[in-house]
Amino acid sequence: MTQTHKLFDDDAYLAHCEATVISAGPEGIELDATICYARSGGQAGDTGTLTLAGGRQLVLADTVYADDRQRILHIVQGDDLPQAGERVRVDIDWQRRHRLMRLHTCLHLLGALVPVPVTGCGISPDSARLDFDLPESTLDKTRLTEQLNALISAGSDVRTDSITPEQLAAQPELVRTIGAAPPGGTASIRIVEIAGVDRQPCGGTHVRNTLEIGAVSVTKIEKKSRTNRRIVVQFA
Ligand SMILES: [Zn+2]
């Protein structure tokens, strides 16, 4: 079984790359490597363009995982698809992706401010939400907004490293999201750390420093169910 080389794991700032088509069909285009983040963990998949050797451009509408969770599929508009073996240039809609990275990193800060289990997550270019298992709440939008912006302004570095499943099993407190434990058999688990604030397994794309997030505002604190409190964040 093939596995797409995820270039964004090592460098979330790559806005374009060259790759070779492995297969192309109605389910999407599989490349040997990609900079496109595939929809997962609440973060939206990347959009952009694929440019073929002759200059023809395909609009990339979404990026998703195949059912095997190993291969990344690029969903393009139209049905005039490239052939296996063709070279393509991939360009992502960088402004959109950068907003996703900024909001995603912001959610790690929000999670650090509300230290209870996370039950859900969603990140789109304009807003992001975390759901918390929080029956009673004294959370206040204004106060949370101030706390979040203070963490952002602190200019903390964001770094990734990796640990083994055994090391993760020995530190169960690192897993913040209920049901989000990495699948068994994964040789290494990617860890995202915001210096002094947050450290947890995460496969998403993040900015290098919290300052890059910019000013944000907590726009909603909703009670979705008895144990589910949803907090929505947007750019200020
Ligand atoms: Zn993350």
Coordinates of N, CA and C and ligand atoms in Angstrom, one line a residue:
M1 N 0.8 -1.2 0.0 CA 0.0 0.0 0.0 C 0.9 1.3 0.0
T2 N 0.5 2.2 -0.8 CA 1.3 3.5 -0.9 C 0.9 4.4 0.3
Q3 N 1.8 5.3 0.6 CA 1.5 6.3 1.6 C 2.0 7.6 1.0
T4 N 1.2 8.7 1.1 CA 1.6 10.0 0.5 C 2.6 10.6 1.4
H5 N 3.7 11.1 0.9 CA 4.7 11.8 1.7 C 4.1 13.2 2.0
K6 N 3.9 13.4 3.3 CA 3.3 14.6 3.8 C 4.3 15.7 4.1
L7 N 4.6 16.5 3.1 CA 5.6 17.6 3.2 C 5.3 18.6 4.3
F8 N 4.0 18.8 4.5 CA 3.5 19.8 5.5 C 3.9 19.4 6.9
D9 N 4.1 18.1 7.1 CA 4.5 17.6 8.5 C 5.8 18.3 9.0
D10 N 6.8 18.4 8.0 CA 8.1 19.0 8.4 C 8.1 20.5 8.2
D11 N 7.4 21.0 7.2 CA 7.4 22.4 6.9 C 6.0 22.9 6.5
A12 N 5.3 23.5 7.5 CA 3.9 23.9 7.2 C 3.9 25.2 6.3
Y13 N 5.0 25.7 6.0 CA 5.1 27.0 5.2 C 5.3 26.8 3.7
L14 N 5.4 25.5 3.3 CA 5.5 25.3 1.9 C 4.2 25.6 1.1
A15 N 4.3 26.6 0.2 CA 3.1 27.0 -0.6 C 3.0 26.3 -1.9
H16 N 4.1 25.7 -2.4 CA 4.0 25.0 -3.7 C 5.1 23.9 -3.7
C17 N 4.8 22.9 -4.5 CA 5.7 21.8 -4.6 C 5.5 21.1 -6.0
E18 N 6.5 20.3 -6.4 CA 6.3 19.5 -7.6 C 6.1 18.0 -7.1
A19 N 5.3 17.3 -7.9 CA 5.0 15.9 -7.5 C 4.6 15.1 -8.7
T20 N 4.6 13.8 -8.5 CA 4.3 12.8 -9.6 C 2.9 12.2 -9.3
V21 N 2.1 12.1 -10.3 CA 0.8 11.5 -10.1 C 0.9 10.0 -10.0
I22 N 0.4 9.4 -8.9 CA 0.4 8.0 -8.7 C -0.9 7.4 -9.4
S23 N -2.0 8.0 -9.1 CA -3.3 7.6 -9.8 C -4.2 8.8 -9.8
A24 N -5.2 8.7 -10.7 CA -6.2 9.7 -10.8 C -7.5 9.1 -11.2
G25 N -8.6 9.4 -10.4 CA -9.9 8.8 -10.7 C -11.0 9.6 -10.0
P26 N -12.2 9.2 -10.1 CA -13.3 9.9 -9.5 C -13.1 10.3 -8.0
E27 N -12.4 9.4 -7.3 CA -12.2 9.6 -5.9 C -11.2 10.7 -5.6
G28 N -10.4 11.1 -6.6 CA -9.4 12.1 -6.4 C -8.0 11.7 -7.0
I29 N -7.1 12.7 -6.9 CA -5.8 12.4 -7.5 C -4.8 12.2 -6.4
E30 N -4.1 11.0 -6.5 CA -3.1 10.7 -5.5 C -1.7 11.1 -6.1
L31 N -0.9 11.8 -5.3 CA 0.4 12.2 -5.7 C 1.4 11.5 -4.8
D32 N 2.7 11.4 -5.2 CA 3.7 10.7 -4.4 C 4.0 11.6 -3.1
A33 N 3.8 12.9 -3.3 CA 4.1 13.8 -2.1 C 3.2 15.0 -2.3
T34 N 2.9 15.7 -1.2 CA 2.0 16.9 -1.3 C 2.3 17.8 -0.1
I35 N 2.0 19.1 -0.4 CA 2.0 20.1 0.6 C 0.6 20.3 1.2
C36 N -0.4 19.7 0.6 CA -1.8 19.9 0.9 C -2.2 19.2 2.2
Y37 N -2.7 19.9 3.2 CA -3.2 19.2 4.4 C -4.5 18.6 4.1
A38 N -4.7 17.3 4.4 CA -5.9 16.6 4.2 C -6.9 16.8 5.4
R39 N -8.1 17.1 5.1 CA -9.1 17.4 6.1 C -9.1 16.3 7.2
S40 N -8.8 16.8 8.4 CA -8.8 15.8 9.6 C -8.5 16.6 10.8
G41 N -8.9 16.0 12.0 CA -8.7 16.7 13.3 C -9.4 18.0 13.4
G42 N -10.5 18.2 12.6 CA -11.2 19.4 12.6 C -10.7 20.4 11.7
Q43 N -9.5 20.3 11.2 CA -8.9 21.3 10.3 C -9.4 21.0 8.8
A44 N -9.9 22.1 8.1 CA -10.3 21.9 6.8 C -9.2 21.5 5.8
G45 N -9.5 20.8 4.8 CA -8.5 20.4 3.8 C -8.1 21.6 2.9
D46 N -6.9 21.6 2.3 CA -6.4 22.7 1.5 C -7.1 22.7 0.1
T47 N -7.1 23.9 -0.4 CA -7.6 24.2 -1.8 C -6.4 24.9 -2.5
G48 N -6.6 25.0 -3.8 CA -5.5 25.6 -4.6 C -5.6 25.2 -6.1
T49 N -4.4 25.0 -6.7 CA -4.4 24.5 -8.1 C -3.4 23.4 -8.3
L50 N -3.6 22.6 -9.3 CA -2.6 21.6 -9.8 C -2.4 22.0 -11.2
T51 N -1.1 22.2 -11.5 CA -0.7 22.6 -12.9 C 0.0 21.5 -13.6
L52 N -0.5 21.1 -14.7 CA 0.1 20.0 -15.5 C 1.3 20.5 -16.3
A53 N 2.1 19.5 -16.8 CA 3.3 19.9 -17.5 C 3.0 20.8 -18.7
G54 N 1.9 20.6 -19.4 CA 1.6 21.5 -20.6 C 1.0 22.8 -20.1
G55 N 0.9 23.1 -18.9 CA 0.4 24.4 -18.4 C -1.1 24.4 -18.0
R56 N -1.8 23.3 -18.3 CA -3.2 23.2 -18.0 C -3.4 23.2 -16.4
Q57 N -4.3 24.0 -16.0 CA -4.5 24.1 -14.5 C -5.8 23.4 -14.1
L58 N -5.8 22.7 -13.0 CA -7.0 22.1 -12.4 C -7.2 22.8 -11.1
V59 N -8.5 23.1 -10.8 CA -8.8 23.7 -9.6 C -8.9 22.7 -8.5
L60 N -8.1 22.8 -7.4 CA -8.2 21.9 -6.3 C -9.2 22.4 -5.3
A61 N -10.3 21.6 -5.2 CA -11.5 22.0 -4.4 C -11.4 21.6 -2.9
D62 N -10.6 20.5 -2.7 CA -10.5 20.0 -1.3 C -9.4 18.9 -1.3
T63 N -9.0 18.6 -0.1 CA -8.0 17.6 0.1 C -8.4 16.7 1.2
V64 N -8.5 15.4 1.0 CA -9.0 14.5 2.0 C -8.1 13.2 2.1
Y65 N -8.4 12.4 3.1 CA -7.7 11.1 3.2 C -8.5 10.1 2.5
A66 N -7.8 9.1 1.9 CA -8.5 7.9 1.4 C -8.9 7.1 2.6
D67 N -9.8 6.1 2.4 CA -10.3 5.3 3.5 C -9.2 4.7 4.3
D68 N -8.1 4.4 3.7 CA -7.0 3.7 4.4 C -6.2 4.7 5.3
R69 N -6.5 6.0 5.2 CA -5.9 7.0 6.1 C -4.4 7.2 5.8
Q70 N -3.9 6.5 4.8 CA -2.5 6.6 4.4 C -2.3 7.5 3.2
R71 N -3.2 7.4 2.3 CA -3.1 8.2 1.0 C -3.9 9.4 1.1
I72 N -3.3 10.5 0.5 CA -4.0 11.8 0.4 C -4.6 11.9 -1.0
L73 N -5.9 12.3 -1.0 CA -6.5 12.5 -2.3 C -6.9 14.0 -2.6
H74 N -6.5 14.4 -3.8 CA -6.7 15.8 -4.2 C -8.0 15.8 -5.0
I75 N -9.0 16.5 -4.5 CA -10.3 16.6 -5.2 C -10.3 17.8 -6.2
V76 N -10.4 17.5 -7.5 CA -10.3 18.6 -8.4 C -11.6 18.8 -9.2
Q77 N -11.9 20.0 -9.7 CA -13.1 20.2 -10.5 C -12.9 19.7 -11.9
G78 N -13.9 19.1 -12.5 CA -13.8 18.6 -13.9 C -13.4 17.2 -13.9
D79 N -13.5 16.6 -15.1 CA -13.1 15.2 -15.2 C -12.0 14.9 -16.2
D80 N -11.3 15.9 -16.6 CA -10.2 15.7 -17.5 C -8.9 15.6 -16.7
L81 N -8.7 14.4 -16.2 CA -7.7 14.1 -15.2 C -6.3 13.8 -15.8
P82 N -5.2 14.0 -15.0 CA -3.9 13.7 -15.5 C -3.7 12.1 -15.5
Q83 N -2.6 11.7 -16.1 CA -2.3 10.3 -16.2 C -1.3 9.9 -15.1
A84 N -1.3 8.7 -14.7 CA -0.2 8.2 -13.7 C 1.1 8.5 -14.3
G85 N 2.0 9.0 -13.5 CA 3.4 9.2 -14.0 C 3.6 10.7 -14.4
E86 N 2.5 11.4 -14.6 CA 2.7 12.9 -15.0 C 3.2 13.7 -13.9
R87 N 4.0 14.7 -14.2 CA 4.5 15.6 -13.2 C 3.5 16.8 -13.0
V88 N 3.2 17.2 -11.8 CA 2.3 18.3 -11.6 C 3.0 19.3 -10.6
R89 N 2.6 20.6 -10.7 CA 3.0 21.5 -9.7 C 1.7 21.8 -8.9
V90 N 1.9 21.8 -7.6 CA 0.8 22.0 -6.6 C 1.0 23.4 -6.0
D91 N 0.0 24.2 -6.0 CA 0.0 25.5 -5.3 C -1.2 25.5 -4.4
I92 N -1.0 25.8 -3.2 CA -2.1 25.9 -2.3 C -2.6 27.4 -2.1
D93 N -3.8 27.6 -1.8 CA -4.3 28.9 -1.5 C -3.7 29.3 -0.2
W94 N -2.6 30.0 -0.3 CA -1.8 30.2 0.9 C -2.5 31.1 1.9
Q95 N -3.2 32.2 1.5 CA -3.8 33.0 2.4 C -4.8 32.3 3.3
R96 N -5.6 31.4 2.6 CA -6.6 30.6 3.3 C -5.9 29.6 4.3
R97 N -4.8 28.9 3.8 CA -4.1 28.0 4.7 C -3.5 28.7 5.9
H98 N -2.9 29.9 5.6 CA -2.3 30.6 6.7 C -3.3 31.0 7.8
R99 N -4.5 31.3 7.4 CA -5.6 31.6 8.4 C -5.9 30.4 9.2
L100 N -6.0 29.2 8.5 CA -6.2 27.9 9.2 C -5.1 27.7 10.2
M101 N -3.9 27.9 9.8 CA -2.8 27.7 10.7 C -2.8 28.6 11.9
R102 N -3.2 29.9 11.7 CA -3.3 30.8 12.8 C -4.4 30.4 13.8
L103 N -5.6 30.1 13.2 CA -6.7 29.7 14.1 C -6.4 28.4 14.8
H104 N -5.8 27.4 14.1 CA -5.5 26.1 14.7 C -4.6 26.3 15.9
T105 N -3.5 27.1 15.7 CA -2.6 27.4 16.8 C -3.3 28.1 17.9
C106 N -4.2 29.0 17.6 CA -5.0 29.7 18.6 C -5.8 28.7 19.5
L107 N -6.3 27.6 18.8 CA -7.1 26.7 19.6 C -6.3 25.9 20.6
H108 N -5.0 25.7 20.3 CA -4.1 25.1 21.4 C -4.0 26.0 22.6
L109 N -4.0 27.4 22.3 CA -3.9 28.3 23.5 C -5.3 28.3 24.2
L110 N -6.4 28.2 23.5 CA -7.7 28.2 24.1 C -7.8 26.9 25.0
G111 N -7.3 25.8 24.5 CA -7.4 24.6 25.2 C -6.6 24.7 26.5
A112 N -5.5 25.4 26.5 CA -4.6 25.6 27.7 C -5.4 26.4 28.7
L113 N -6.2 27.3 28.3 CA -7.0 28.2 29.2 C -8.2 27.5 29.8
V114 N -8.7 26.5 29.1 CA -9.9 25.7 29.6 C -9.4 24.3 29.8
P115 N -8.9 24.0 31.0 CA -8.2 22.7 31.2 C -9.2 21.5 31.5
V116 N -10.1 21.3 30.6 CA -11.0 20.1 30.8 C -11.0 19.4 29.4
P117 N -11.5 18.1 29.4 CA -11.4 17.3 28.2 C -12.1 18.0 27.0
V118 N -11.5 17.9 25.8 CA -12.0 18.5 24.6 C -12.9 17.4 23.9
T119 N -14.1 17.7 23.4 CA -14.9 16.7 22.8 C -15.1 16.9 21.3
G120 N -14.7 18.1 20.8 CA -14.8 18.4 19.4 C -14.0 19.6 19.0
C121 N -13.8 19.7 17.7 CA -12.9 20.8 17.2 C -13.3 21.0 15.7
G122 N -13.3 22.3 15.3 CA -13.6 22.6 13.9 C -12.8 23.9 13.6
I123 N -12.1 23.9 12.4 CA -11.3 25.0 12.0 C -11.5 25.3 10.6
S124 N -12.1 26.5 10.3 CA -12.3 27.0 8.9 C -11.5 28.3 8.8
P125 N -11.4 28.8 7.6 CA -10.6 30.0 7.5 C -11.0 31.2 8.3
D126 N -12.3 31.3 8.6 CA -12.9 32.5 9.3 C -13.2 32.3 10.7
S127 N -13.3 31.1 11.2 CA -13.6 30.9 12.6 C -13.2 29.5 13.0
A128 N -13.0 29.3 14.3 CA -12.7 28.0 14.8 C -13.4 27.8 16.1
R129 N -13.6 26.5 16.4 CA -14.3 26.2 17.7 C -13.7 25.0 18.4
L130 N -13.8 25.0 19.7 CA -13.5 23.8 20.5 C -14.7 23.6 21.3
D131 N -15.1 22.3 21.5 CA -16.1 21.8 22.4 C -15.5 21.2 23.6
F132 N -16.0 21.6 24.7 CA -15.4 21.1 26.0 C -16.5 20.3 26.8
D133 N -16.0 19.3 27.5 CA -16.9 18.6 28.4 C -16.9 19.4 29.7
L134 N -17.8 20.3 29.7 CA -17.9 21.3 30.8 C -19.3 21.6 31.2
P135 N -19.8 20.8 32.2 CA -21.2 20.9 32.6 C -21.6 22.3 33.1
E136 N -20.8 22.8 34.0 CA -21.0 24.2 34.6 C -20.0 25.1 34.1
S137 N -20.3 26.3 33.8 CA -19.4 27.2 33.2 C -19.5 28.6 33.8
T138 N -18.3 29.2 34.2 CA -18.3 30.6 34.6 C -17.5 31.3 33.6
L139 N -17.3 30.7 32.4 CA -16.4 31.3 31.4 C -17.1 32.6 30.8
D140 N -16.3 33.6 30.6 CA -16.8 34.9 30.1 C -16.0 35.3 28.8
K141 N -16.8 35.7 27.8 CA -16.2 36.0 26.5 C -15.1 37.0 26.6
T142 N -15.4 38.1 27.3 CA -14.4 39.2 27.4 C -13.2 38.8 28.1
R143 N -13.3 38.1 29.2 CA -12.2 37.6 30.0 C -11.3 36.6 29.1
L144 N -12.0 35.7 28.5 CA -11.3 34.7 27.7 C -10.5 35.4 26.5
T145 N -11.2 36.3 25.9 CA -10.6 37.1 24.8 C -9.3 37.8 25.3
E146 N -9.3 38.4 26.5 CA -8.2 39.0 27.0 C -7.0 38.0 27.3
Q147 N -7.4 36.9 27.9 CA -6.4 35.9 28.2 C -5.8 35.3 26.9
L148 N -6.6 35.1 25.9 CA -6.1 34.5 24.6 C -5.1 35.5 24.0
N149 N -5.5 36.8 23.9 CA -4.7 37.8 23.3 C -3.4 38.0 24.1
A150 N -3.4 37.8 25.4 CA -2.2 37.9 26.2 C -1.2 36.7 25.9
L151 N -1.8 35.5 25.7 CA -0.9 34.4 25.3 C -0.4 34.6 23.9
I152 N -1.2 35.1 23.0 CA -0.7 35.4 21.6 C 0.4 36.4 21.7
S153 N 0.2 37.5 22.4 CA 1.2 38.6 22.5 C 2.5 38.2 23.2
A154 N 2.5 37.1 23.9 CA 3.7 36.6 24.6 C 4.7 36.1 23.7
G155 N 4.3 35.9 22.4 CA 5.3 35.5 21.4 C 6.0 34.2 21.7
S156 N 5.3 33.2 22.0 CA 5.9 31.9 22.3 C 6.1 31.1 21.0
D157 N 7.3 30.4 21.0 CA 7.6 29.6 19.8 C 6.7 28.3 19.8
V158 N 6.4 27.9 18.6 CA 5.6 26.6 18.4 C 6.6 25.6 17.7
R159 N 6.7 24.5 18.4 CA 7.7 23.5 17.8 C 7.0 22.1 17.7
T160 N 7.6 21.3 16.8 CA 7.1 19.9 16.7 C 8.2 18.9 17.0
D161 N 7.9 17.8 17.7 CA 8.8 16.7 17.8 C 8.0 15.5 17.8
S162 N 8.6 14.3 18.0 CA 7.8 13.1 18.0 C 8.2 12.2 19.1
I163 N 7.3 11.4 19.6 CA 7.5 10.4 20.6 C 6.9 9.1 20.2
T164 N 7.3 8.0 20.9 CA 6.8 6.7 20.5 C 5.4 6.5 21.2
P165 N 4.6 5.5 20.7 CA 3.3 5.2 21.3 C 3.5 4.8 22.8
E166 N 4.7 4.2 23.1 CA 4.9 3.8 24.5 C 5.1 5.0 25.4
Q167 N 5.8 6.0 24.8 CA 6.1 7.2 25.6 C 4.7 8.0 25.8
L168 N 3.9 7.9 24.8 CA 2.6 8.6 24.9 C 1.7 7.9 26.0
A169 N 1.8 6.5 25.9 CA 1.0 5.7 26.9 C 1.4 6.0 28.3
A170 N 2.7 6.4 28.5 CA 3.2 6.7 29.8 C 2.8 8.2 30.2
Q171 N 2.3 9.0 29.3 CA 1.9 10.3 29.6 C 0.5 10.6 29.1
P172 N -0.5 9.9 29.6 CA -1.9 10.0 29.1 C -2.4 11.4 29.2
E173 N -1.8 12.2 30.1 CA -2.3 13.6 30.2 C -2.0 14.5 29.0
L174 N -1.2 14.0 28.1 CA -0.9 14.8 26.9 C -2.1 14.8 26.0
V175 N -2.9 13.8 26.0 CA -4.0 13.7 25.1 C -5.2 14.5 25.7
R176 N -5.5 15.6 24.9 CA -6.6 16.5 25.4 C -7.9 16.2 24.8
T177 N -7.9 15.6 23.7 CA -9.2 15.3 23.0 C -9.7 13.9 23.2
I178 N -10.9 13.8 23.7 CA -11.5 12.5 23.9 C -11.6 11.7 22.6
G179 N -11.2 10.5 22.6 CA -11.3 9.6 21.4 C -10.3 10.0 20.3
A180 N -9.4 10.9 20.6 CA -8.5 11.3 19.5 C -7.1 10.6 19.6
A181 N -7.0 9.6 20.4 CA -5.7 8.9 20.6 C -5.3 8.4 19.2
P182 N -4.0 8.5 18.9 CA -3.5 8.1 17.6 C -3.7 6.6 17.4
P183 N -3.9 6.1 16.1 CA -4.1 4.7 15.9 C -3.0 3.8 16.4
G184 N -3.3 2.6 16.8 CA -2.2 1.7 17.2 C -1.3 1.3 16.0
G185 N -0.1 1.0 16.3 CA 0.8 0.6 15.3 C 1.6 1.8 14.7
T186 N 1.2 3.0 15.0 CA 2.0 4.2 14.5 C 3.3 4.2 15.1
A187 N 4.4 4.2 14.4 CA 5.7 4.1 14.9 C 6.1 5.4 15.7
S188 N 5.7 6.6 15.2 CA 6.0 7.8 15.9 C 4.8 8.7 15.9
I189 N 4.7 9.4 17.0 CA 3.5 10.3 17.2 C 4.0 11.7 17.2
R190 N 3.4 12.6 16.4 CA 3.8 14.0 16.3 C 3.3 14.8 17.4
I191 N 4.2 15.5 18.1 CA 3.8 16.3 19.2 C 4.0 17.8 18.9
V192 N 3.0 18.6 19.2 CA 3.1 20.0 19.0 C 3.2 20.7 20.4
E193 N 4.3 21.5 20.5 CA 4.5 22.2 21.8 C 4.5 23.7 21.6
I194 N 3.7 24.4 22.4 CA 3.8 25.9 22.5 C 4.6 26.1 23.8
A195 N 5.8 26.6 23.6 CA 6.7 26.7 24.8 C 6.0 27.3 26.0
G196 N 6.0 26.5 27.1 CA 5.5 26.9 28.4 C 4.0 27.0 28.5
V197 N 3.2 26.6 27.4 CA 1.8 26.8 27.4 C 1.0 25.5 27.2
D198 N 1.5 24.7 26.1 CA 0.7 23.5 25.7 C 1.6 22.5 25.0
R199 N 1.3 21.3 25.3 CA 2.1 20.2 24.6 C 1.1 19.0 24.4
Q200 N 0.8 18.6 23.1 CA -0.1 17.5 22.9 C 0.1 16.9 21.5
P201 N -0.3 15.7 21.3 CA -0.2 15.1 20.0 C -1.1 15.8 19.0
C202 N -0.6 16.2 17.8 CA -1.4 16.9 16.8 C -0.8 16.7 15.5
G203 N -1.6 16.5 14.5 CA -1.1 16.3 13.1 C -1.4 17.5 12.2
G204 N -1.9 18.6 12.8 CA -2.3 19.8 12.0 C -1.1 20.7 11.7
T205 N -1.5 21.8 11.0 CA -0.5 22.7 10.6 C -0.6 24.0 11.5
H206 N 0.6 24.5 12.0 CA 0.6 25.5 13.0 C 1.6 26.6 12.5
V207 N 1.4 27.8 13.1 CA 2.4 28.9 12.8 C 3.6 28.7 13.7
R208 N 4.7 29.4 13.4 CA 6.0 29.2 14.2 C 6.0 29.9 15.5
N209 N 5.2 30.9 15.6 CA 5.3 31.7 16.8 C 3.8 32.3 17.1
T210 N 3.4 32.4 18.3 CA 2.0 32.8 18.6 C 1.7 34.2 18.1
L211 N 2.8 35.1 18.0 CA 2.6 36.4 17.5 C 1.9 36.4 16.1
E212 N 2.2 35.4 15.3 CA 1.7 35.3 14.0 C 0.2 35.1 13.9
I213 N -0.4 34.7 15.0 CA -1.9 34.5 15.1 C -2.6 35.8 14.9
G214 N -2.0 36.9 15.5 CA -2.7 38.2 15.4 C -3.9 38.2 16.5
A215 N -4.5 39.4 16.5 CA -5.6 39.6 17.5 C -6.8 38.7 17.2
V216 N -7.4 38.1 18.2 CA -8.6 37.3 18.1 C -9.6 37.7 19.1
S217 N -10.8 37.2 18.8 CA -11.9 37.5 19.7 C -12.8 36.3 20.0
V218 N -13.1 36.0 21.2 CA -14.1 34.9 21.5 C -15.5 35.5 21.2
T219 N -16.1 34.9 20.2 CA -17.4 35.5 19.8 C -18.6 34.8 20.3
K220 N -18.4 33.5 20.8 CA -19.6 32.8 21.3 C -19.1 31.8 22.4
I221 N -19.9 31.6 23.4 CA -19.8 30.5 24.3 C -21.2 29.9 24.4
E222 N -21.4 28.7 23.8 CA -22.7 28.1 23.7 C -22.8 26.8 24.5
K223 N -23.9 26.6 25.1 CA -24.2 25.3 25.7 C -24.8 24.4 24.7
K224 N -24.1 23.4 24.2 CA -24.7 22.5 23.1 C -25.4 21.4 23.7
S225 N -25.0 20.9 24.9 CA -25.7 19.9 25.6 C -25.2 20.0 27.1
R226 N -25.7 19.1 27.9 CA -25.4 19.2 29.3 C -23.9 19.2 29.6
T227 N -23.1 18.4 28.8 CA -21.7 18.3 29.0 C -20.9 18.9 27.9
N228 N -21.5 19.7 27.0 CA -20.8 20.2 25.8 C -20.9 21.7 25.7
R229 N -19.8 22.3 26.0 CA -19.7 23.8 25.9 C -18.9 24.2 24.7
R230 N -19.4 24.9 23.8 CA -18.7 25.3 22.6 C -18.2 26.7 22.6
I231 N -16.9 26.9 22.4 CA -16.3 28.2 22.4 C -15.8 28.5 20.9
V232 N -16.3 29.6 20.4 CA -16.0 30.0 19.0 C -15.1 31.2 19.0
V233 N -14.0 31.1 18.2 CA -13.0 32.2 18.1 C -12.9 32.7 16.7
Q234 N -12.8 34.0 16.5 CA -12.6 34.6 15.2 C -11.5 35.6 15.2
F235 N -11.0 36.0 14.1 CA -10.0 37.1 14.0 C -10.7 38.4 14.4
A236 N -10.0 39.2 15.2 CA -10.6 40.4 15.8 C -10.7 41.5 14.6
Ligands
ZN1 ZN -2.7 21.3 16.5

